[in-house]
Amino acid sequence: MSIWIIFKLLGSLALLMFGMKSMSEALQKMAGPQLRHVLGAMTTNRFTGMLTGMLVTASVQSSTATTVMTVSFVNAGLLTLAQAISVIMGANIGTTLTAWIMSAGMSFDITSAVYPAFFMGIILIYLKKYRYIGDFLFGLSFLLLGLGTLRMTGTEMHLGENQALLDFFASFDPDSFITTLIFLFLGGVMTFCVQSSAAVMAITMILCSSGALPIYQGIALVMGENIGTTVTSNLAAMSANTQARRAALAHMFFNVFGVIWILFVFRPFIDMVCGWVGFDVTMEKEAVETSVFLANSAKLSFVLAAFHTTFNVANTLILIWFIPQIERFVCWVIKPKKVDEEEDFRLHFITAGFMKTPELSVLEAQKEIQSFSERMQRMFDMVRELLTLSSSASNKKDNKAGDFNKLYTRIEKYEGISDNMELEIANYLNSVSDAHLSDDTKAKIRAMLREISELESIGDACYNMARTISRKYNGKEDHFIEKQYDHIHQMMELTDQSLSQMNRLMKGRKESFDINRSFNIEHEINNYRNQLKSQNITDVNNHEYTYAVGTIYMDLINECEKLGDYVVNVIEARMGLR
């Protein structure tokens, strides 16, 4: 075998993998938001969940993309783990469409059809409005060109006449169960190594179609590929949160269970599928003419695709009735980490292992920003509680000083968490923005970078208030008079309303959000701050309290007003106003 043919084989596999990736990303750019809405709306029960997973995966040609979307919805509370399992089952069926596309590419010479597609694709790419359709055509063309080249390379290699290869496969006893397990293991290892089940399927189709690899061993490779692709997702999920790891384990359980039961009916099941396709399992090369044998072998790519589909459909029909039991099993195996989630700095939605496509990564970042926003409101609630603890001069005497210091330490920790969250999310968004993105996604990333900057400023404002309250509590200044406490509480109530509006926007859809409500609260905060500023000067002149107490009092009022400004900035960024 010449070095040129080896490079041609590797290059055609690279074309195939690149085409799959490009086609999937183009489809997601065209219909990403709509697919996410479909996933959220069409999973009312296990059957609709399964159908949704199947249709979405068949549309975007990527079960990984469907799994990423599904896990993000579980994290956000939009889907239960049980619903996610049904979607993943459907994704396993949807991904079998890839095998049918490949079997067609292996059976017919389709390379001549890709050149008009390339020409149309480049025209559409330059017409900015239709560039994603052009990207899709380019991806599909690369996929078909890779398949066609792979088919021709396989023919040039004369694998069916390669005695060394034939002797290698003949060294395995075709009737031995151990042989099936060996090829099962090889399929899993190959898929894990090349990180592409499509590439392994293409190699298997070439070996089988050329007559070099017997059908039973070929199907064992396909079964191993089913397990190998789940090992990758489980390793990726190791750094993810509990729900993501459970979803990945459920995917592995689904495929491993299917492989186990199919091993008990291995030959009868394969013979049944071969009968459907019209492939003669008993035909031997020596007993018939070479042309007849090769014509029969050419059907093997369809046998592999038919087996892949039948296996996944049958497995889903069996396991879909046991989704609650699968859910209990994965929850029993993967228990949540025993840490205080509130005090533990860790991004809950963004995980490097699941960052597969830029368009979907933006959704992960949005969920993380929502979590960031909610955390900042909880931090503000702690500041309000800190003010209450400091309000009585008797606190130090009735052992509440310990509670005060403990709460102040928590607020300090939250300030550090807010700094880290801003940095981590910004780094993630910057890494996403390096990819080829749609204009809409680029605008979203710019808005999100502004959102996290303003959210971190909210954390700074909360910490500044906490430090001011602590300085007054531990200092020698007089306590606020009752009127001052009332004013501060009223200002903080307005600020809390502003934060609640911000979180309502983060959780919901901006089309249904009333931004005027937020602007009205902000005007109210500004007017109240101006009123209290004038009142403070009068009260100090009337000796109702000292100038030092008045300064601390106005520091808190001004910090609330600044916080309100930051909230409006977050809302404007989210609404895309500037």
PDB file of C-alpha atoms in Angstrom, residues 191-419:
ATOM      1  CA  THR A 191     -14.313   5.829  18.446  1.00  0.00           C
ATOM      2  CA  PHE A 192     -12.788   7.135  21.652  1.00  0.00           C
ATOM      3  CA  CYS A 193      -9.420   7.739  19.938  1.00  0.00           C
ATOM      4  CA  VAL A 194     -10.663   9.536  16.800  1.00  0.00           C
ATOM      5  CA  GLN A 195     -13.523  11.292  18.686  1.00  0.00           C
ATOM      6  CA  SER A 196     -15.855  10.666  15.750  1.00  0.00           C
ATOM      7  CA  SER A 197     -18.358   7.847  15.450  1.00  0.00           C
ATOM      8  CA  ALA A 198     -18.954   8.915  11.824  1.00  0.00           C
ATOM      9  CA  ALA A 199     -15.309   8.241  10.928  1.00  0.00           C
ATOM     10  CA  VAL A 200     -15.378   4.776  12.516  1.00  0.00           C
ATOM     11  CA  MET A 201     -18.661   3.985  10.735  1.00  0.00           C
ATOM     12  CA  ALA A 202     -17.089   5.042   7.419  1.00  0.00           C
ATOM     13  CA  ILE A 203     -14.049   2.797   7.992  1.00  0.00           C
ATOM     14  CA  THR A 204     -16.325  -0.124   8.909  1.00  0.00           C
ATOM     15  CA  MET A 205     -18.417   0.393   5.763  1.00  0.00           C
ATOM     16  CA  ILE A 206     -15.302   0.366   3.557  1.00  0.00           C
ATOM     17  CA  LEU A 207     -13.969  -2.818   5.139  1.00  0.00           C
ATOM     18  CA  CYS A 208     -17.331  -4.595   4.878  1.00  0.00           C
ATOM     19  CA  SER A 209     -18.232  -3.374   1.378  1.00  0.00           C
ATOM     20  CA  SER A 210     -14.886  -4.525   0.009  1.00  0.00           C
ATOM     21  CA  GLY A 211     -15.523  -8.034   1.346  1.00  0.00           C
ATOM     22  CA  ALA A 212     -12.526  -7.913   3.705  1.00  0.00           C
ATOM     23  CA  LEU A 213     -14.480  -7.760   6.985  1.00  0.00           C
ATOM     24  CA  PRO A 214     -17.297 -10.259   7.704  1.00  0.00           C
ATOM     25  CA  ILE A 215     -20.654  -8.710   8.561  1.00  0.00           C
ATOM     26  CA  TYR A 216     -20.800 -10.062  12.133  1.00  0.00           C
ATOM     27  CA  GLN A 217     -17.469  -8.482  13.076  1.00  0.00           C
ATOM     28  CA  GLY A 218     -18.458  -5.263  11.291  1.00  0.00           C
ATOM     29  CA  ILE A 219     -21.634  -4.978  13.320  1.00  0.00           C
ATOM     30  CA  ALA A 220     -19.651  -5.691  16.509  1.00  0.00           C
ATOM     31  CA  LEU A 221     -17.509  -2.644  15.587  1.00  0.00           C
ATOM     32  CA  VAL A 222     -20.695  -0.539  15.174  1.00  0.00           C
ATOM     33  CA  MET A 223     -21.928  -1.680  18.599  1.00  0.00           C
ATOM     34  CA  GLY A 224     -18.556  -0.728  20.105  1.00  0.00           C
ATOM     35  CA  GLU A 225     -18.847   2.661  18.444  1.00  0.00           C
ATOM     36  CA  ASN A 226     -22.146   3.188  20.301  1.00  0.00           C
ATOM     37  CA  ILE A 227     -20.353   2.695  23.619  1.00  0.00           C
ATOM     38  CA  GLY A 228     -17.200   4.618  22.620  1.00  0.00           C
ATOM     39  CA  THR A 229     -19.148   7.785  21.868  1.00  0.00           C
ATOM     40  CA  THR A 230     -20.705   7.735  25.368  1.00  0.00           C
ATOM     41  CA  VAL A 231     -17.289   7.309  27.052  1.00  0.00           C
ATOM     42  CA  THR A 232     -16.255  10.606  25.472  1.00  0.00           C
ATOM     43  CA  SER A 233     -19.331  12.437  26.804  1.00  0.00           C
ATOM     44  CA  ASN A 234     -18.867  10.943  30.286  1.00  0.00           C
ATOM     45  CA  LEU A 235     -15.235  12.056  30.437  1.00  0.00           C
ATOM     46  CA  ALA A 236     -16.324  15.515  29.279  1.00  0.00           C
ATOM     47  CA  ALA A 237     -18.986  15.600  31.999  1.00  0.00           C
ATOM     48  CA  MET A 238     -16.557  14.741  34.803  1.00  0.00           C
ATOM     49  CA  SER A 239     -15.873  18.435  35.380  1.00  0.00           C
ATOM     50  CA  ALA A 240     -19.548  19.354  34.973  1.00  0.00           C
ATOM     51  CA  ASN A 241     -22.303  19.635  37.547  1.00  0.00           C
ATOM     52  CA  THR A 242     -24.310  16.769  39.023  1.00  0.00           C
ATOM     53  CA  GLN A 243     -27.200  16.876  36.538  1.00  0.00           C
ATOM     54  CA  ALA A 244     -24.876  16.957  33.508  1.00  0.00           C
ATOM     55  CA  ARG A 245     -22.995  13.905  34.816  1.00  0.00           C
ATOM     56  CA  ARG A 246     -26.277  12.086  35.447  1.00  0.00           C
ATOM     57  CA  ALA A 247     -27.492  12.815  31.902  1.00  0.00           C
ATOM     58  CA  ALA A 248     -24.181  11.542  30.464  1.00  0.00           C
ATOM     59  CA  LEU A 249     -24.393   8.380  32.609  1.00  0.00           C
ATOM     60  CA  ALA A 250     -27.992   7.786  31.459  1.00  0.00           C
ATOM     61  CA  HIS A 251     -26.737   7.994  27.845  1.00  0.00           C
ATOM     62  CA  MET A 252     -24.037   5.418  28.596  1.00  0.00           C
ATOM     63  CA  PHE A 253     -26.498   3.156  30.456  1.00  0.00           C
ATOM     64  CA  PHE A 254     -28.879   3.281  27.464  1.00  0.00           C
ATOM     65  CA  ASN A 255     -26.187   2.161  24.998  1.00  0.00           C
ATOM     66  CA  VAL A 256     -24.487  -0.395  27.255  1.00  0.00           C
ATOM     67  CA  PHE A 257     -27.834  -2.005  28.111  1.00  0.00           C
ATOM     68  CA  GLY A 258     -28.661  -2.210  24.401  1.00  0.00           C
ATOM     69  CA  VAL A 259     -25.337  -3.878  23.589  1.00  0.00           C
ATOM     70  CA  ILE A 260     -25.810  -6.409  26.402  1.00  0.00           C
ATOM     71  CA  TRP A 261     -29.252  -7.591  25.275  1.00  0.00           C
ATOM     72  CA  ILE A 262     -28.314  -7.610  21.595  1.00  0.00           C
ATOM     73  CA  LEU A 263     -25.422  -9.978  22.383  1.00  0.00           C
ATOM     74  CA  PHE A 264     -27.968 -12.600  23.506  1.00  0.00           C
ATOM     75  CA  VAL A 265     -29.760 -12.486  20.127  1.00  0.00           C
ATOM     76  CA  PHE A 266     -26.734 -11.411  18.090  1.00  0.00           C
ATOM     77  CA  ARG A 267     -26.866 -13.662  15.023  1.00  0.00           C
ATOM     78  CA  PRO A 268     -30.667 -14.017  14.688  1.00  0.00           C
ATOM     79  CA  PHE A 269     -31.034 -10.218  14.962  1.00  0.00           C
ATOM     80  CA  ILE A 270     -28.369  -9.565  12.306  1.00  0.00           C
ATOM     81  CA  ASP A 271     -29.808 -12.246  10.018  1.00  0.00           C
ATOM     82  CA  MET A 272     -33.212 -10.569  10.328  1.00  0.00           C
ATOM     83  CA  VAL A 273     -31.755  -7.156   9.337  1.00  0.00           C
ATOM     84  CA  CYS A 274     -29.803  -8.757   6.443  1.00  0.00           C
ATOM     85  CA  GLY A 275     -33.050 -10.325   5.228  1.00  0.00           C
ATOM     86  CA  TRP A 276     -34.731  -6.915   5.159  1.00  0.00           C
ATOM     87  CA  VAL A 277     -31.916  -5.392   3.082  1.00  0.00           C
ATOM     88  CA  GLY A 278     -31.622  -8.439   0.790  1.00  0.00           C
ATOM     89  CA  PHE A 279     -28.059  -9.376   1.763  1.00  0.00           C
ATOM     90  CA  ASP A 280     -27.160 -13.092   1.499  1.00  0.00           C
ATOM     91  CA  VAL A 281     -25.273 -13.964   4.707  1.00  0.00           C
ATOM     92  CA  THR A 282     -24.393 -17.480   3.505  1.00  0.00           C
ATOM     93  CA  MET A 283     -22.734 -16.439   0.230  1.00  0.00           C
ATOM     94  CA  GLU A 284     -19.048 -17.395   0.051  1.00  0.00           C
ATOM     95  CA  LYS A 285     -16.497 -15.830  -2.268  1.00  0.00           C
ATOM     96  CA  GLU A 286     -15.252 -19.130  -3.650  1.00  0.00           C
ATOM     97  CA  ALA A 287     -18.751 -20.445  -4.468  1.00  0.00           C
ATOM     98  CA  VAL A 288     -19.859 -17.616  -6.788  1.00  0.00           C
ATOM     99  CA  GLU A 289     -18.448 -15.285  -9.395  1.00  0.00           C
ATOM    100  CA  THR A 290     -16.459 -12.304  -8.120  1.00  0.00           C
ATOM    101  CA  SER A 291     -18.931  -9.781  -9.584  1.00  0.00           C
ATOM    102  CA  VAL A 292     -21.874 -11.482  -7.793  1.00  0.00           C
ATOM    103  CA  PHE A 293     -19.937 -11.572  -4.517  1.00  0.00           C
ATOM    104  CA  LEU A 294     -18.982  -7.884  -4.781  1.00  0.00           C
ATOM    105  CA  ALA A 295     -22.581  -6.892  -5.669  1.00  0.00           C
ATOM    106  CA  ASN A 296     -23.749  -8.713  -2.553  1.00  0.00           C
ATOM    107  CA  SER A 297     -20.983  -7.081  -0.469  1.00  0.00           C
ATOM    108  CA  ALA A 298     -21.987  -3.626  -1.752  1.00  0.00           C
ATOM    109  CA  LYS A 299     -25.235  -4.008   0.203  1.00  0.00           C
ATOM    110  CA  LEU A 300     -23.291  -4.237   3.468  1.00  0.00           C
ATOM    111  CA  SER A 301     -23.183  -0.473   3.977  1.00  0.00           C
ATOM    112  CA  PHE A 302     -27.006  -0.510   3.982  1.00  0.00           C
ATOM    113  CA  VAL A 303     -26.974  -3.504   6.350  1.00  0.00           C
ATOM    114  CA  LEU A 304     -24.823  -1.508   8.804  1.00  0.00           C
ATOM    115  CA  ALA A 305     -27.122   1.544   8.558  1.00  0.00           C
ATOM    116  CA  ALA A 306     -30.231  -0.634   8.937  1.00  0.00           C
ATOM    117  CA  PHE A 307     -28.740  -2.414  11.950  1.00  0.00           C
ATOM    118  CA  HIS A 308     -27.751   0.894  13.562  1.00  0.00           C
ATOM    119  CA  THR A 309     -31.308   2.243  13.179  1.00  0.00           C
ATOM    120  CA  THR A 310     -33.078  -1.002  14.180  1.00  0.00           C
ATOM    121  CA  PHE A 311     -30.831  -1.421  17.224  1.00  0.00           C
ATOM    122  CA  ASN A 312     -31.483   2.116  18.515  1.00  0.00           C
ATOM    123  CA  VAL A 313     -35.223   2.003  17.793  1.00  0.00           C
ATOM    124  CA  ALA A 314     -35.623  -1.397  19.502  1.00  0.00           C
ATOM    125  CA  ASN A 315     -33.531  -0.282  22.476  1.00  0.00           C
ATOM    126  CA  THR A 316     -35.626   2.878  22.856  1.00  0.00           C
ATOM    127  CA  LEU A 317     -38.915   0.930  22.640  1.00  0.00           C
ATOM    128  CA  ILE A 318     -37.668  -1.293  25.479  1.00  0.00           C
ATOM    129  CA  LEU A 319     -36.189   1.359  27.781  1.00  0.00           C
ATOM    130  CA  ILE A 320     -38.682   4.199  27.296  1.00  0.00           C
ATOM    131  CA  TRP A 321     -41.015   2.420  29.735  1.00  0.00           C
ATOM    132  CA  PHE A 322     -38.297   2.390  32.401  1.00  0.00           C
ATOM    133  CA  ILE A 323     -37.251   6.064  32.399  1.00  0.00           C
ATOM    134  CA  PRO A 324     -38.207   6.602  36.097  1.00  0.00           C
ATOM    135  CA  GLN A 325     -36.104   3.573  37.067  1.00  0.00           C
ATOM    136  CA  ILE A 326     -33.142   4.826  34.963  1.00  0.00           C
ATOM    137  CA  GLU A 327     -33.490   8.228  36.629  1.00  0.00           C
ATOM    138  CA  ARG A 328     -33.410   6.642  40.094  1.00  0.00           C
ATOM    139  CA  PHE A 329     -30.390   4.538  39.102  1.00  0.00           C
ATOM    140  CA  VAL A 330     -28.267   7.462  37.849  1.00  0.00           C
ATOM    141  CA  CYS A 331     -29.266   9.558  40.889  1.00  0.00           C
ATOM    142  CA  TRP A 332     -28.204   6.672  43.132  1.00  0.00           C
ATOM    143  CA  VAL A 333     -24.855   6.288  41.343  1.00  0.00           C
ATOM    144  CA  ILE A 334     -24.059  10.021  41.104  1.00  0.00           C
ATOM    145  CA  LYS A 335     -24.863  11.811  44.322  1.00  0.00           C
ATOM    146  CA  PRO A 336     -24.550  15.602  44.619  1.00  0.00           C
ATOM    147  CA  LYS A 337     -21.318  16.905  46.078  1.00  0.00           C
ATOM    148  CA  LYS A 338     -21.692  17.730  49.747  1.00  0.00           C
ATOM    149  CA  VAL A 339     -20.756  21.381  49.519  1.00  0.00           C
ATOM    150  CA  ASP A 340     -22.648  24.522  50.242  1.00  0.00           C
ATOM    151  CA  GLU A 341     -23.535  25.480  46.666  1.00  0.00           C
ATOM    152  CA  GLU A 342     -24.195  29.013  47.832  1.00  0.00           C
ATOM    153  CA  GLU A 343     -20.718  29.501  49.287  1.00  0.00           C
ATOM    154  CA  ASP A 344     -18.886  27.403  46.702  1.00  0.00           C
ATOM    155  CA  PHE A 345     -17.493  29.348  43.750  1.00  0.00           C
ATOM    156  CA  ARG A 346     -18.081  27.163  40.729  1.00  0.00           C
ATOM    157  CA  LEU A 347     -19.722  27.874  37.412  1.00  0.00           C
ATOM    158  CA  HIS A 348     -22.807  25.656  37.379  1.00  0.00           C
ATOM    159  CA  PHE A 349     -23.863  25.879  33.726  1.00  0.00           C
ATOM    160  CA  ILE A 350     -20.632  26.513  31.826  1.00  0.00           C
ATOM    161  CA  THR A 351     -18.468  23.413  31.492  1.00  0.00           C
ATOM    162  CA  ALA A 352     -15.483  23.176  29.168  1.00  0.00           C
ATOM    163  CA  GLY A 353     -16.282  19.568  28.322  1.00  0.00           C
ATOM    164  CA  PHE A 354     -19.686  20.486  26.899  1.00  0.00           C
ATOM    165  CA  MET A 355     -18.560  23.489  24.875  1.00  0.00           C
ATOM    166  CA  LYS A 356     -19.144  21.948  21.469  1.00  0.00           C
ATOM    167  CA  THR A 357     -20.649  24.667  19.279  1.00  0.00           C
ATOM    168  CA  PRO A 358     -20.442  28.454  19.751  1.00  0.00           C
ATOM    169  CA  GLU A 359     -24.145  29.086  19.165  1.00  0.00           C
ATOM    170  CA  LEU A 360     -25.124  26.695  21.964  1.00  0.00           C
ATOM    171  CA  SER A 361     -22.333  27.926  24.244  1.00  0.00           C
ATOM    172  CA  VAL A 362     -24.048  31.323  24.315  1.00  0.00           C
ATOM    173  CA  LEU A 363     -27.085  29.678  25.921  1.00  0.00           C
ATOM    174  CA  GLU A 364     -24.841  28.152  28.618  1.00  0.00           C
ATOM    175  CA  ALA A 365     -23.322  31.588  29.306  1.00  0.00           C
ATOM    176  CA  GLN A 366     -26.784  33.180  29.528  1.00  0.00           C
ATOM    177  CA  LYS A 367     -27.840  30.668  32.196  1.00  0.00           C
ATOM    178  CA  GLU A 368     -24.642  31.417  34.143  1.00  0.00           C
ATOM    179  CA  ILE A 369     -25.336  35.163  33.977  1.00  0.00           C
ATOM    180  CA  GLN A 370     -28.861  34.509  35.266  1.00  0.00           C
ATOM    181  CA  SER A 371     -27.329  32.643  38.208  1.00  0.00           C
ATOM    182  CA  PHE A 372     -24.875  35.535  38.727  1.00  0.00           C
ATOM    183  CA  SER A 373     -27.769  38.006  38.772  1.00  0.00           C
ATOM    184  CA  GLU A 374     -29.730  35.985  41.357  1.00  0.00           C
ATOM    185  CA  ARG A 375     -26.617  35.681  43.522  1.00  0.00           C
ATOM    186  CA  MET A 376     -26.198  39.461  43.559  1.00  0.00           C
ATOM    187  CA  GLN A 377     -29.762  39.936  44.820  1.00  0.00           C
ATOM    188  CA  ARG A 378     -29.070  37.423  47.597  1.00  0.00           C
ATOM    189  CA  MET A 379     -25.950  39.409  48.468  1.00  0.00           C
ATOM    190  CA  PHE A 380     -28.054  42.584  48.731  1.00  0.00           C
ATOM    191  CA  ASP A 381     -30.514  40.749  51.003  1.00  0.00           C
ATOM    192  CA  MET A 382     -27.573  39.943  53.299  1.00  0.00           C
ATOM    193  CA  VAL A 383     -26.648  43.653  53.417  1.00  0.00           C
ATOM    194  CA  ARG A 384     -30.205  44.465  54.504  1.00  0.00           C
ATOM    195  CA  GLU A 385     -29.978  41.787  57.191  1.00  0.00           C
ATOM    196  CA  LEU A 386     -26.604  43.205  58.304  1.00  0.00           C
ATOM    197  CA  LEU A 387     -28.196  46.637  58.737  1.00  0.00           C
ATOM    198  CA  THR A 388     -30.947  45.093  60.874  1.00  0.00           C
ATOM    199  CA  LEU A 389     -28.365  43.354  63.095  1.00  0.00           C
ATOM    200  CA  SER A 390     -26.525  46.650  63.579  1.00  0.00           C
ATOM    201  CA  SER A 391     -29.664  48.663  64.310  1.00  0.00           C
ATOM    202  CA  SER A 392     -29.817  48.061  68.064  1.00  0.00           C
ATOM    203  CA  ALA A 393     -27.229  49.382  70.457  1.00  0.00           C
ATOM    204  CA  SER A 394     -27.818  46.308  72.595  1.00  0.00           C
ATOM    205  CA  ASN A 395     -26.602  43.860  69.925  1.00  0.00           C
ATOM    206  CA  LYS A 396     -23.099  43.654  71.334  1.00  0.00           C
ATOM    207  CA  LYS A 397     -24.518  42.894  74.748  1.00  0.00           C
ATOM    208  CA  ASP A 398     -26.928  40.142  73.724  1.00  0.00           C
ATOM    209  CA  ASN A 399     -24.294  38.055  71.884  1.00  0.00           C
ATOM    210  CA  LYS A 400     -25.399  39.197  68.406  1.00  0.00           C
ATOM    211  CA  ALA A 401     -21.907  40.491  67.608  1.00  0.00           C
ATOM    212  CA  GLY A 402     -20.976  36.941  66.494  1.00  0.00           C
ATOM    213  CA  ASP A 403     -23.934  36.846  64.095  1.00  0.00           C
ATOM    214  CA  PHE A 404     -22.951  40.245  62.714  1.00  0.00           C
ATOM    215  CA  ASN A 405     -19.331  39.236  62.069  1.00  0.00           C
ATOM    216  CA  LYS A 406     -20.370  35.904  60.546  1.00  0.00           C
ATOM    217  CA  LEU A 407     -22.766  37.611  58.125  1.00  0.00           C
ATOM    218  CA  TYR A 408     -20.172  40.264  57.232  1.00  0.00           C
ATOM    219  CA  THR A 409     -17.662  37.479  56.407  1.00  0.00           C
ATOM    220  CA  ARG A 410     -20.252  35.871  54.095  1.00  0.00           C
ATOM    221  CA  ILE A 411     -20.740  39.175  52.269  1.00  0.00           C
ATOM    222  CA  GLU A 412     -16.954  39.484  51.869  1.00  0.00           C
ATOM    223  CA  LYS A 413     -16.894  35.997  50.370  1.00  0.00           C
ATOM    224  CA  TYR A 414     -19.717  36.899  47.963  1.00  0.00           C
ATOM    225  CA  GLU A 415     -17.720  39.916  46.774  1.00  0.00           C
ATOM    226  CA  GLY A 416     -14.822  37.621  45.886  1.00  0.00           C
ATOM    227  CA  ILE A 417     -17.234  35.230  44.164  1.00  0.00           C
ATOM    228  CA  SER A 418     -18.677  38.068  42.057  1.00  0.00           C
ATOM    229  CA  ASP A 419     -15.152  39.053  40.898  1.00  0.00           C
TER     230      ASP A 419
END
